């Protein structure tokens, strides 16, 4: 429960309300996280929030990256943390995406807004071991062109040609070369082989539900669709109960679960 100090080595502004912090351990490092897991990040003197891991160093005891969107006092303080300043980390906690067991399969990765951050480590891992997977499609949506995360990387992923990248915006502007509309639009046009496809979804719950319905309409099993769920995580270890979703404590049993688990829970309005 005690935060471990990490120093901000680098800060990259992603868009008007988000920044990525690259953090180095001051003394001892925490366990290297897996894609999909999260950390409890502490802004000293202000408070603590749960933030997904958006970058993982291949070397032990070195840099971990978190992309923070400013929505409150703690997240704003973390988003604005200066290079050289200290933040506290606890974790990593929760479940991972499990893409390492999807080798040989085709992947569909769908992200809405800041939901691209938890999926970035999956994309990086897949590109590093591209020969181990079949067709890989990334669909990322944002409100506008200026709201995308990791814009230089998105351009690089698109230009490499080894994965298929679709970018779509809700609000078009003059000169926007990509698609317009929800992520479900390119997803509906996407040909898939359902018996050998695994999907990873992260973003607002309505987006994930709509995307999962499109994929199941194409024949994917709900268990082959994995989603990252968000609730009010405060302790990270399943003690406080604030992140309860039906029988799940998402800090312990999630945040990543199969859609066969998530679907009946998300259908209950009170949850």
Backbone as CSV, one residue per row, in Angstrom:
resi,resn,N_x,N_y,N_z,CA_x,CA_y,CA_z,C_x,C_y,C_z
1,UNK,0.816,-1.217,0.000,0.000,0.000,0.000,0.849,1.266,0.000
2,UNK,2.160,1.146,0.209,3.022,2.334,0.242,3.555,2.643,-1.157
3,UNK,3.346,3.853,-1.658,3.836,4.193,-3.002,5.356,4.150,-3.073
4,UNK,5.859,3.665,-4.191,7.294,3.616,-4.463,7.637,4.823,-5.335
5,UNK,8.668,5.592,-4.974,8.967,6.810,-5.751,9.565,6.511,-7.116
6,UNK,9.040,7.199,-8.118,9.568,7.169,-9.481,9.770,8.612,-9.921
7,UNK,10.812,8.826,-10.725,11.118,10.168,-11.205,10.691,10.316,-12.671
8,UNK,10.122,11.459,-12.998,9.711,11.725,-14.372,10.955,11.990,-15.219
9,UNK,11.264,11.053,-16.097,12.424,11.203,-16.981,12.087,12.024,-18.211
10,UNK,10.857,11.851,-18.704,10.439,12.546,-19.920,8.929,12.735,-19.865
11,UNK,8.476,13.845,-20.412,7.041,14.137,-20.496,6.713,14.530,-21.928
12,UNK,5.741,13.814,-22.519,5.347,14.074,-23.902,3.886,14.502,-23.914
13,UNK,3.612,15.690,-24.411,2.238,16.159,-24.534,1.596,15.443,-25.717
14,UNK,0.486,14.760,-25.461,-0.203,14.004,-26.507,-1.277,14.837,-27.197
15,UNK,-2.068,15.546,-26.415,-3.107,16.420,-26.946,-3.443,17.454,-25.884
16,UNK,-4.541,18.157,-26.036,-4.841,19.284,-25.155,-5.088,18.886,-23.705
17,UNK,-5.439,17.615,-23.445,-5.706,17.238,-22.054,-4.941,16.010,-21.589
18,UNK,-4.017,15.480,-22.393,-3.303,14.251,-22.035,-1.804,14.399,-22.259
19,UNK,-1.053,13.716,-21.407,0.398,13.659,-21.556,0.885,12.292,-21.119
20,UNK,1.997,11.862,-21.704,2.616,10.592,-21.329,3.853,10.879,-20.483
21,UNK,3.912,10.218,-19.326,5.048,10.346,-18.418,5.891,9.080,-18.493
22,UNK,7.184,9.248,-18.746,8.125,8.143,-18.726,8.846,8.196,-17.377
23,UNK,8.703,7.124,-16.601,9.107,7.134,-15.207,10.228,6.142,-14.944
24,UNK,11.245,6.585,-14.201,12.348,5.731,-13.782,12.303,5.534,-12.271
25,UNK,12.597,4.327,-11.781,12.609,4.107,-10.324,13.734,4.885,-9.659
26,UNK,13.452,5.398,-8.476,14.460,6.152,-7.729,15.370,5.204,-6.964
27,UNK,14.763,4.230,-6.313,15.538,3.226,-5.566,15.303,1.860,-6.213
28,UNK,14.427,1.056,-5.631,14.075,-0.215,-6.232,12.859,-0.070,-7.126
29,UNK,12.788,-0.912,-8.165,11.680,-0.854,-9.111,10.611,-1.873,-8.742
30,UNK,9.400,-1.588,-9.116,8.308,-2.536,-8.984,8.409,-3.588,-10.089
31,UNK,7.618,-4.640,-9.964,7.595,-5.672,-10.993,7.238,-5.068,-12.352
32,UNK,7.879,-5.561,-13.393,7.559,-5.089,-14.740,6.115,-5.462,-15.070
33,UNK,5.292,-4.495,-15.438,3.885,-4.800,-15.713,3.699,-5.517,-17.038
34,UNK,2.550,-6.175,-17.166,2.143,-6.791,-18.415,1.145,-5.872,-19.114
35,UNK,1.091,-5.905,-20.436,0.085,-5.091,-21.140,-1.321,-5.380,-20.622
36,UNK,-2.034,-4.306,-20.295,-3.384,-4.429,-19.760,-3.474,-4.166,-18.279
37,UNK,-2.370,-4.371,-17.544,-2.377,-4.095,-16.115,-2.358,-2.593,-15.858
38,UNK,-2.615,-2.207,-14.609,-2.611,-0.797,-14.250,-1.788,-0.586,-12.989
39,UNK,-1.472,0.665,-12.751,-0.777,1.089,-11.532,-1.654,2.088,-10.785
40,UNK,-1.481,2.153,-9.489,-2.012,3.258,-8.712,-0.936,4.329,-8.693
41,UNK,-1.267,5.508,-9.256,-0.318,6.612,-9.342,-0.664,7.664,-8.295
42,UNK,0.350,8.093,-7.559,0.145,9.025,-6.448,0.810,10.350,-6.755
43,UNK,0.030,11.420,-6.734,0.564,12.776,-6.793,0.765,13.225,-5.355
44,UNK,1.991,13.362,-4.946,2.292,13.625,-3.535,1.572,14.870,-3.039
45,UNK,0.873,14.694,-1.926,0.150,15.792,-1.307,-1.226,16.043,-1.888
46,UNK,-1.608,15.281,-2.939,-2.904,15.509,-3.587,-3.776,14.267,-3.559
47,UNK,-3.262,13.151,-4.041,-4.062,11.940,-4.019,-3.576,10.914,-5.021
48,UNK,-4.379,9.852,-5.172,-3.974,8.681,-5.935,-5.103,8.250,-6.868
49,UNK,-4.735,7.809,-8.073,-5.710,7.297,-9.026,-5.122,6.073,-9.736
50,UNK,-6.000,5.306,-10.347,-5.576,4.163,-11.150,-5.321,4.624,-12.577
51,UNK,-4.177,4.211,-13.141,-3.824,4.580,-14.513,-3.238,3.352,-15.205
52,UNK,-3.745,3.042,-16.377,-3.230,1.911,-17.144,-1.804,2.179,-17.612
53,UNK,-1.082,1.116,-17.839,0.283,1.211,-18.347,0.221,1.374,-19.860
54,UNK,0.897,2.396,-20.380,0.898,2.624,-21.825,2.246,2.350,-22.475
55,UNK,3.260,2.045,-21.666,4.571,1.730,-22.219,5.376,0.917,-21.227
56,UNK,6.060,-0.110,-21.735,6.804,-1.020,-20.871,8.202,-1.185,-21.431
57,UNK,9.214,-0.879,-20.630,10.587,-1.043,-21.071,10.921,-2.526,-21.154
58,UNK,11.679,-2.930,-22.172,12.089,-4.334,-22.248,13.138,-4.705,-21.224
59,UNK,13.762,-3.710,-20.620,14.790,-3.973,-19.617,14.174,-3.950,-18.222
60,UNK,14.606,-4.854,-17.322,14.084,-4.835,-15.960,14.555,-3.606,-15.197
61,UNK,13.706,-3.166,-14.288,14.022,-2.079,-13.367,14.345,-0.780,-14.091
62,UNK,13.665,-0.531,-15.194,13.873,0.747,-15.875,12.530,1.413,-16.116
63,UNK,12.355,1.992,-17.284,11.265,2.928,-17.510,9.922,2.240,-17.702
64,UNK,8.880,2.856,-17.123,7.499,2.504,-17.401,6.788,3.795,-17.791
65,UNK,5.807,3.692,-18.700,5.119,4.884,-19.185,3.639,4.821,-18.829
66,UNK,3.093,5.980,-18.470,1.669,6.122,-18.191,1.156,7.351,-18.940
67,UNK,0.054,7.183,-19.633,-0.585,8.298,-20.324,-1.772,8.748,-19.493
68,UNK,-1.758,10.007,-19.064,-2.731,10.528,-18.108,-3.566,11.609,-18.772
69,UNK,-4.881,11.455,-18.670,-5.797,12.493,-19.153,-6.323,13.284,-17.966
70,UNK,-6.250,14.601,-18.028,-6.647,15.464,-16.914,-8.159,15.576,-16.848
71,UNK,-8.753,15.002,-15.791,-10.199,15.105,-15.578,-10.536,15.546,-14.156
72,UNK,-9.547,15.597,-13.277,-9.758,16.000,-11.889,-8.465,16.502,-11.299
73,UNK,-8.480,16.768,-9.996,-7.310,17.365,-9.345,-6.085,16.458,-9.413
74,UNK,-6.272,15.157,-9.126,-5.123,14.248,-9.109,-4.594,14.022,-10.525
75,UNK,-5.492,13.730,-11.455,-5.043,13.470,-12.820,-4.417,14.707,-13.454
76,UNK,-4.917,15.892,-13.112,-4.320,17.115,-13.637,-2.915,17.313,-13.091
77,UNK,-2.736,17.055,-11.788,-1.408,17.186,-11.186,-0.428,16.197,-11.807
78,UNK,-0.876,14.985,-12.062,-0.006,13.988,-12.674,0.280,14.348,-14.131
79,UNK,-0.742,14.754,-14.862,-0.545,15.144,-16.264,0.479,16.259,-16.385
80,UNK,0.480,17.166,-15.409,1.358,18.332,-15.454,2.690,18.122,-14.741
81,UNK,2.966,16.910,-14.253,4.209,16.654,-13.521,5.419,16.994,-14.380
82,UNK,6.325,17.777,-13.817,7.480,18.260,-14.574,8.580,17.208,-14.616
83,UNK,9.408,17.287,-15.640,10.580,16.420,-15.726,11.448,16.630,-14.490
84,UNK,11.845,15.545,-13.872,12.642,15.603,-12.657,11.840,15.493,-11.383
85,UNK,10.544,15.678,-11.445,9.710,15.586,-10.254,9.421,14.125,-9.926
86,UNK,8.887,13.890,-8.719,8.616,12.546,-8.251,7.121,12.273,-8.222
87,UNK,6.750,11.050,-8.589,5.399,10.548,-8.387,5.531,9.202,-7.690
88,UNK,4.437,8.741,-7.083,4.443,7.445,-6.424,3.698,6.408,-7.250
89,UNK,4.196,5.181,-7.230,3.538,4.082,-7.936,3.307,2.917,-6.983
90,UNK,2.150,2.269,-7.134,1.886,0.975,-6.510,1.420,0.018,-7.597
91,UNK,1.778,-1.240,-7.451,1.321,-2.218,-8.423,2.486,-2.987,-9.035
92,UNK,2.308,-3.514,-10.232,1.106,-3.453,-11.072,-0.004,-4.362,-10.561
93,UNK,-1.234,-4.018,-10.938,-2.415,-4.730,-10.496,-3.241,-5.195,-11.696
94,UNK,-4.124,-6.150,-11.428,-5.132,-6.538,-12.400,-4.683,-7.582,-13.399
95,UNK,-5.504,-7.742,-14.420,-5.306,-8.753,-15.449,-4.775,-8.121,-16.726
96,UNK,-4.083,-8.925,-17.529,-3.528,-8.451,-18.785,-4.396,-8.842,-19.970
97,UNK,-3.995,-8.352,-21.143,-4.737,-8.635,-22.364,-4.613,-10.089,-22.803
98,UNK,-3.507,-10.731,-22.472,-3.330,-12.135,-22.834,-3.008,-12.364,-24.290
99,UNK,-2.464,-11.350,-24.971,-2.171,-11.519,-26.395,-1.065,-12.524,-26.645
100,UNK,-0.279,-12.821,-25.614,0.806,-13.782,-25.795,0.284,-15.194,-26.060
101,UNK,-0.963,-15.481,-25.708,-1.532,-16.800,-25.986,-2.352,-16.799,-27.270
102,UNK,-2.350,-15.673,-27.986,-3.092,-15.568,-29.242,-2.178,-15.712,-30.452
103,UNK,-0.981,-16.230,-30.260,-0.063,-16.396,-31.378,-0.680,-17.325,-32.423
104,UNK,-0.429,-16.983,-33.680,-0.994,-17.739,-34.781,-2.382,-17.292,-35.181
105,UNK,-2.996,-16.397,-34.396,-4.346,-15.928,-34.681,-4.312,-14.542,-35.308
106,UNK,-5.425,-14.150,-35.903,-5.579,-12.803,-36.407,-6.122,-11.917,-35.301
107,UNK,-5.685,-10.659,-35.258,-6.032,-9.752,-34.175,-6.792,-8.555,-34.701
108,UNK,-7.826,-8.181,-33.960,-8.559,-6.944,-34.218,-8.475,-6.112,-32.948
109,UNK,-7.883,-4.925,-33.042,-7.653,-4.052,-31.899,-8.442,-2.777,-32.121
110,UNK,-9.404,-2.501,-31.222,-10.291,-1.354,-31.391,-10.161,-0.454,-30.161
111,UNK,-9.841,0.819,-30.386,-9.625,1.769,-29.298,-10.425,3.030,-29.532
112,UNK,-11.031,3.536,-28.469,-11.728,4.807,-28.527,-11.091,5.809,-27.588
113,UNK,-10.640,6.952,-28.101,-10.069,8.002,-27.275,-8.849,7.537,-26.507
114,UNK,-8.863,7.785,-25.197,-7.722,7.426,-24.356,-7.603,5.915,-24.204
115,UNK,-8.594,5.156,-24.694,-8.504,3.708,-24.672,-7.359,3.154,-25.498
116,UNK,-6.764,3.980,-26.343,-5.596,3.529,-27.094,-4.389,3.321,-26.180
117,UNK,-4.343,4.025,-25.044,-3.177,3.936,-24.161,-2.957,2.526,-23.618
118,UNK,-3.971,1.851,-23.035,-3.731,0.488,-22.549,-3.445,-0.519,-23.659
119,UNK,-3.851,-0.199,-24.892,-3.631,-1.120,-26.004,-2.300,-0.891,-26.714
120,UNK,-1.675,0.257,-26.470,-0.400,0.534,-27.128,0.643,-0.552,-26.860
121,UNK,0.816,-1.051,-25.612,1.823,-2.105,-25.402,1.540,-3.378,-26.196
122,UNK,0.263,-3.691,-26.432,-0.067,-4.854,-27.252,0.424,-4.642,-28.677
123,UNK,0.138,-3.461,-29.235,0.551,-3.170,-30.608,2.071,-3.208,-30.724
124,UNK,2.763,-2.631,-29.752,4.231,-2.627,-29.780,4.770,-4.050,-29.724
125,UNK,4.200,-4.882,-28.847,4.634,-6.275,-28.743,4.383,-7.044,-30.036
126,UNK,3.206,-6.838,-30.615,2.859,-7.551,-31.848,3.794,-7.154,-32.984
127,UNK,4.102,-5.868,-33.099,5.020,-5.423,-34.148,6.418,-6.002,-33.954
128,UNK,6.824,-6.170,-32.692,8.147,-6.728,-32.416,8.216,-8.214,-32.755
129,UNK,7.075,-8.891,-32.756,7.009,-10.330,-33.064,5.989,-10.551,-34.172
130,UNK,6.083,-9.753,-35.230,5.026,-9.736,-36.238,4.805,-11.094,-36.887
131,UNK,5.854,-11.901,-37.007,5.739,-13.201,-37.668,4.894,-14.192,-36.888
132,UNK,4.585,-13.872,-35.630,3.859,-14.808,-34.780,2.342,-14.658,-34.885
133,UNK,1.864,-13.670,-35.662,0.435,-13.403,-35.760,0.023,-13.340,-37.227
134,UNK,-1.282,-13.550,-37.448,-1.831,-13.389,-38.784,-2.136,-11.933,-39.066
135,UNK,-3.218,-11.689,-39.785,-3.629,-10.323,-40.083,-3.890,-9.554,-38.786
136,UNK,-3.363,-8.333,-38.703,-3.566,-7.479,-37.530,-4.204,-6.172,-37.991
137,UNK,-5.355,-5.846,-37.412,-6.070,-4.615,-37.753,-6.229,-3.759,-36.510
138,UNK,-5.854,-2.490,-36.615,-6.023,-1.523,-35.536,-7.019,-0.473,-35.997
139,UNK,-8.079,-0.279,-35.213,-9.066,0.766,-35.486,-9.077,1.707,-34.284
140,UNK,-8.733,2.964,-34.499,-8.675,3.953,-33.416,-9.578,5.127,-33.750
141,UNK,-10.391,5.520,-32.783,-11.280,6.650,-32.963,-11.014,7.746,-31.958
142,UNK,-11.335,8.975,-32.329,-11.183,10.126,-31.443,-12.226,11.165,-31.824
143,UNK,-12.419,12.148,-30.946,-13.396,13.201,-31.245,-12.991,13.993,-32.485
144,UNK,-11.720,14.343,-32.559,-11.219,15.108,-33.688,-9.777,14.718,-33.957
145,UNK,-9.213,15.240,-35.020,-7.833,14.934,-35.382,-6.869,15.290,-34.263
146,UNK,-7.161,16.345,-33.521,-6.242,16.806,-32.486,-6.363,16.021,-31.185
147,UNK,-7.293,15.076,-31.111,-7.508,14.339,-29.867,-6.865,12.963,-29.853
148,UNK,-6.218,12.561,-30.941,-5.559,11.257,-30.947,-4.351,11.249,-30.019
149,UNK,-4.104,10.102,-29.405,-2.865,9.861,-28.680,-1.833,9.275,-29.638
150,UNK,-0.551,9.443,-29.306,0.555,8.777,-29.996,0.529,9.036,-31.513
151,UNK,0.278,10.285,-31.887,0.126,10.607,-33.305,1.342,10.201,-34.147
152,UNK,2.592,10.466,-33.723,3.728,10.019,-34.547,3.761,8.506,-34.720
153,UNK,3.412,7.771,-33.663,3.413,6.315,-33.768,2.295,5.826,-34.681
154,UNK,1.139,6.453,-34.610,0.050,6.070,-35.499,0.472,6.217,-36.955
155,UNK,1.156,7.316,-37.267,1.643,7.503,-38.635,2.661,6.423,-38.998
156,UNK,3.527,6.097,-38.044,4.546,5.075,-38.298,3.901,3.704,-38.495
157,UNK,2.942,3.362,-37.643,2.266,2.069,-37.785,1.562,1.981,-39.129
158,UNK,0.940,3.085,-39.550,0.222,3.086,-40.817,1.175,2.911,-41.996
159,UNK,2.345,3.547,-41.916,3.275,3.534,-43.043,4.054,2.234,-43.152
160,UNK,4.140,1.475,-42.068,4.928,0.238,-42.111,4.291,-0.807,-43.013
161,UNK,2.982,-0.818,-43.072,2.306,-1.769,-43.940,2.159,-3.162,-43.377
162,UNK,2.744,-3.446,-42.205,2.640,-4.789,-41.637,1.369,-4.986,-40.826
163,UNK,0.696,-3.889,-40.485,-0.611,-3.970,-39.856,-1.535,-2.988,-40.571
164,UNK,-2.819,-3.252,-40.480,-3.821,-2.414,-41.149,-4.372,-1.433,-40.121
165,UNK,-4.198,-0.131,-40.346,-4.595,0.892,-39.380,-5.715,1.746,-39.971
166,UNK,-6.806,1.887,-39.217,-7.919,2.755,-39.590,-8.080,3.819,-38.507
167,UNK,-8.081,5.080,-38.902,-8.305,6.184,-37.979,-9.611,6.869,-38.351
168,UNK,-10.463,7.107,-37.357,-11.742,7.735,-37.631,-12.039,8.791,-36.569
169,UNK,-12.696,9.868,-36.967,-13.003,10.970,-36.056,-14.500,11.245,-36.053
170,UNK,-14.985,11.772,-34.926,-16.390,12.167,-34.825,-16.629,13.508,-35.518
171,UNK,-15.642,14.407,-35.420,-15.782,15.770,-35.931,-14.749,15.980,-37.028
172,UNK,-15.149,15.980,-38.296,-14.175,16.162,-39.372,-13.772,17.625,-39.511
173,UNK,-12.572,17.848,-39.975,-12.105,19.193,-40.311,-11.524,19.140,-41.717
174,UNK,-11.413,20.290,-42.307,-10.869,20.362,-43.669,-9.449,19.811,-43.698
175,UNK,-9.194,18.929,-44.628,-7.871,18.342,-44.753,-7.704,17.027,-44.027
176,UNK,-8.721,16.591,-43.266,-8.610,15.300,-42.566,-8.650,14.170,-43.601
177,UNK,-7.587,13.352,-43.672,-7.520,12.329,-44.725,-8.162,11.002,-44.338
178,UNK,-8.517,10.856,-43.059,-9.029,9.580,-42.585,-10.532,9.462,-42.697
179,UNK,-11.085,8.536,-41.922,-12.507,8.245,-41.963,-13.257,9.100,-40.948
180,UNK,-14.567,9.203,-41.128,-15.424,9.972,-40.236,-16.522,9.046,-39.723
181,UNK,-16.752,9.091,-38.408,-17.790,8.257,-37.818,-17.245,7.450,-36.658
182,UNK,-18.079,6.587,-36.128,-17.687,5.759,-35.001,-16.767,4.625,-35.463
183,UNK,-16.059,4.032,-34.504,-15.148,2.924,-34.843,-15.901,1.728,-35.400
184,UNK,-17.196,1.645,-35.118,-17.975,0.517,-35.625,-18.128,0.549,-37.144
185,UNK,-17.951,1.727,-37.768,-18.115,1.799,-39.226,-17.027,1.013,-39.953
186,UNK,-15.735,1.285,-39.734,-14.729,0.433,-40.389,-14.777,-1.004,-39.882
187,UNK,-15.214,-1.201,-38.629,-15.300,-2.553,-38.091,-16.349,-3.373,-38.844
188,UNK,-17.463,-2.750,-39.198,-18.504,-3.462,-39.955,-18.004,-3.899,-41.332
189,UNK,-17.130,-3.101,-41.943,-16.632,-3.430,-43.282,-15.486,-4.433,-43.251
190,UNK,-14.972,-4.701,-42.068,-13.775,-5.529,-41.949,-14.106,-7.010,-42.152
191,UNK,-13.468,-7.663,-43.115,-13.657,-9.114,-43.234,-12.846,-9.836,-42.160
192,UNK,-13.448,-10.770,-41.482,-12.756,-11.516,-40.437,-13.016,-13.009,-40.623
193,UNK,-12.079,-13.783,-40.120,-12.269,-15.232,-40.035,-12.522,-15.537,-38.560
194,UNK,-13.784,-15.639,-38.170,-14.126,-15.660,-36.740,-13.505,-16.799,-35.961
195,UNK,-13.286,-17.937,-36.606,-12.756,-19.093,-35.888,-11.295,-18.921,-35.495
196,UNK,-10.620,-17.932,-36.087,-9.199,-17.748,-35.775,-8.864,-16.288,-35.461
197,UNK,-9.851,-15.540,-34.966,-9.656,-14.111,-34.664,-9.887,-13.840,-33.189
198,UNK,-9.000,-13.025,-32.615,-9.146,-12.527,-31.247,-9.221,-11.007,-31.308
199,UNK,-10.127,-10.424,-30.513,-10.320,-8.972,-30.530,-10.048,-8.385,-29.156
200,UNK,-9.478,-7.183,-29.155,-9.204,-6.437,-27.926,-9.844,-5.061,-28.059
201,UNK,-10.700,-4.706,-27.095,-11.460,-3.464,-27.154,-11.201,-2.638,-25.902
202,UNK,-10.992,-1.337,-26.081,-10.826,-0.445,-24.938,-11.317,0.945,-25.307
203,UNK,-12.178,1.485,-24.468,-12.741,2.807,-24.692,-14.002,2.952,-23.868
204,UNK,-14.840,3.926,-24.190,-16.099,4.071,-23.462,-16.940,2.800,-23.573
205,UNK,-17.681,2.482,-22.511,-18.454,1.245,-22.509,-19.427,1.137,-23.684
206,UNK,-20.152,2.205,-24.064,-21.036,2.063,-25.236,-20.273,1.679,-26.502
207,UNK,-19.062,2.217,-26.661,-18.249,1.871,-27.820,-17.858,0.407,-27.803
208,UNK,-17.448,-0.087,-26.629,-17.038,-1.485,-26.533,-18.212,-2.419,-26.765
209,UNK,-19.377,-2.075,-26.215,-20.548,-2.930,-26.411,-20.950,-2.965,-27.883
210,UNK,-20.963,-1.803,-28.534,-21.336,-1.755,-29.946,-20.325,-2.524,-30.798
211,UNK,-19.044,-2.381,-30.498,-18.010,-3.085,-31.259,-18.104,-4.589,-31.045
212,UNK,-18.348,-5.000,-29.807,-18.485,-6.429,-29.523,-19.685,-7.017,-30.259
213,UNK,-20.780,-6.260,-30.325,-21.962,-6.748,-31.038,-21.687,-6.914,-32.524
214,UNK,-20.927,-5.971,-33.100,-20.554,-6.096,-34.510,-19.717,-7.353,-34.721
215,UNK,-18.748,-7.571,-33.848,-17.861,-8.726,-33.996,-18.608,-10.038,-33.797
216,UNK,-19.497,-10.083,-32.808,-20.277,-11.308,-32.618,-21.221,-11.543,-33.789
217,UNK,-21.695,-10.452,-34.402,-22.495,-10.593,-35.607,-21.720,-11.183,-36.764
218,UNK,-20.395,-11.067,-36.726,-19.537,-11.670,-37.741,-19.123,-13.087,-37.382
219,UNK,-19.591,-13.562,-36.225,-19.327,-14.948,-35.848,-18.317,-15.151,-34.753
220,UNK,-17.707,-14.079,-34.218,-16.757,-14.260,-33.129,-17.467,-14.703,-31.861
221,UNK,-16.836,-15.591,-31.121,-17.344,-15.966,-29.810,-17.066,-14.837,-28.827
222,UNK,-17.975,-14.662,-27.881,-17.781,-13.623,-26.874,-16.486,-13.842,-26.098
223,UNK,-16.101,-15.079,-25.889,-14.876,-15.376,-25.138,-13.616,-15.010,-25.905
224,UNK,-13.727,-14.784,-27.231,-12.579,-14.355,-28.036,-12.501,-12.841,-28.150
225,UNK,-13.378,-12.151,-27.433,-13.370,-10.689,-27.391,-13.018,-10.283,-25.969
226,UNK,-11.950,-9.499,-25.804,-11.527,-9.068,-24.471,-11.682,-7.550,-24.373
227,UNK,-12.235,-7.124,-23.243,-12.502,-5.707,-23.019,-11.863,-5.269,-21.711
228,UNK,-11.526,-3.987,-21.624,-10.973,-3.414,-20.397,-12.034,-2.536,-19.755
229,UNK,-12.458,-2.911,-18.554,-13.535,-2.219,-17.852,-12.969,-1.268,-16.814
230,UNK,-13.705,-0.206,-16.553,-13.249,0.818,-15.606,-14.333,1.083,-14.579
231,UNK,-13.937,1.075,-13.329,-14.792,1.508,-12.232,-13.925,2.324,-11.268
232,UNK,-14.448,2.682,-10.138,-13.739,3.546,-9.196,-12.735,2.729,-8.385
233,UNK,-11.532,2.594,-8.900,-10.498,1.805,-8.224,-9.755,2.689,-7.236
234,UNK,-9.742,2.261,-5.987,-9.106,3.077,-4.953,-7.988,2.366,-4.199
235,UNK,-8.100,1.049,-4.033,-7.045,0.362,-3.275,-6.147,-0.469,-4.182
236,UNK,-6.697,-1.039,-5.247,-5.912,-1.837,-6.173,-5.766,-3.292,-5.782
237,UNK,-6.215,-3.671,-4.594,-5.983,-5.036,-4.115,-7.257,-5.728,-3.663
238,UNK,-8.419,-5.214,-4.027,-9.662,-5.891,-3.734,-10.152,-5.763,-2.311
239,UNK,-9.704,-4.758,-1.575,-10.115,-4.598,-0.177,-11.301,-3.644,-0.023
240,UNK,-11.283,-2.538,-0.731,-12.246,-1.466,-0.430,-13.609,-1.678,-1.076
241,UNK,-13.669,-2.403,-2.182,-14.940,-2.702,-2.829,-15.483,-1.618,-3.726
242,UNK,-14.786,-0.514,-3.907,-15.318,0.573,-4.724,-15.409,0.202,-6.208
243,UNK,-14.627,-0.758,-6.655,-14.614,-1.108,-8.074,-15.498,-2.312,-8.369
244,UNK,-16.435,-2.604,-7.494,-17.274,-3.781,-7.687,-18.170,-3.639,-8.916
245,UNK,-18.198,-4.681,-9.716,-19.110,-4.786,-10.849,-19.758,-6.161,-10.746
246,UNK,-20.953,-6.211,-10.146,-21.587,-7.497,-9.895,-20.694,-8.353,-9.018
247,UNK,-20.351,-9.568,-9.448,-19.493,-10.441,-8.634,-18.008,-10.121,-8.758
248,UNK,-17.651,-9.162,-9.621,-16.247,-8.856,-9.869,-15.773,-7.682,-9.033
249,UNK,-14.523,-7.745,-8.612,-13.785,-6.575,-8.150,-12.757,-6.301,-9.237
250,UNK,-12.960,-5.221,-9.981,-12.204,-5.041,-11.213,-10.718,-4.814,-10.993
251,UNK,-10.322,-4.314,-9.837,-8.889,-4.146,-9.593,-8.200,-5.499,-9.431
252,UNK,-8.985,-6.524,-9.106,-8.432,-7.861,-8.893,-8.819,-8.811,-10.026
253,UNK,-10.090,-8.812,-10.416,-10.603,-9.734,-11.439,-10.540,-9.128,-12.834
254,UNK,-10.279,-7.867,-12.966,-10.145,-7.140,-14.226,-8.825,-6.383,-14.179
255,UNK,-8.681,-5.301,-14.931,-9.734,-4.673,-15.715,-10.069,-5.408,-17.004
256,UNK,-9.160,-6.295,-17.486,-9.401,-6.989,-18.742,-10.136,-8.297,-18.467
257,UNK,-11.294,-8.459,-19.107,-12.073,-9.687,-18.982,-12.615,-10.065,-20.350
258,UNK,-13.005,-11.305,-20.495,-13.662,-11.734,-21.713,-15.048,-11.131,-21.808
259,UNK,-15.508,-10.911,-23.037,-16.828,-10.314,-23.184,-17.932,-11.277,-22.763
260,UNK,-17.643,-12.555,-22.711,-18.614,-13.500,-22.183,-18.886,-13.234,-20.707
261,UNK,-17.903,-12.678,-20.003,-18.079,-12.282,-18.599,-18.704,-10.895,-18.513
262,UNK,-18.244,-9.978,-19.367,-18.674,-8.577,-19.265,-20.098,-8.353,-19.749
263,UNK,-20.512,-9.049,-20.800,-21.797,-8.760,-21.450,-22.982,-8.808,-20.492
264,UNK,-23.156,-9.878,-19.724,-24.334,-9.903,-18.833,-24.272,-8.851,-17.726
265,UNK,-23.064,-8.435,-17.347,-22.938,-7.421,-16.305,-23.233,-6.036,-16.849
266,UNK,-22.738,-5.732,-18.041,-22.965,-4.417,-18.624,-24.427,-4.213,-19.033
267,UNK,-25.160,-5.309,-19.172,-26.573,-5.212,-19.527,-27.444,-4.767,-18.354
268,UNK,-26.897,-4.773,-17.124,-27.639,-4.361,-15.935,-27.367,-2.886,-15.692
269,UNK,-28.374,-2.040,-15.832,-28.175,-0.599,-15.753,-27.633,-0.172,-14.393
270,UNK,-28.041,-0.849,-13.339,-27.602,-0.445,-11.997,-26.128,-0.687,-11.760
271,UNK,-25.492,-1.516,-12.591,-24.068,-1.810,-12.421,-23.212,-0.857,-13.241
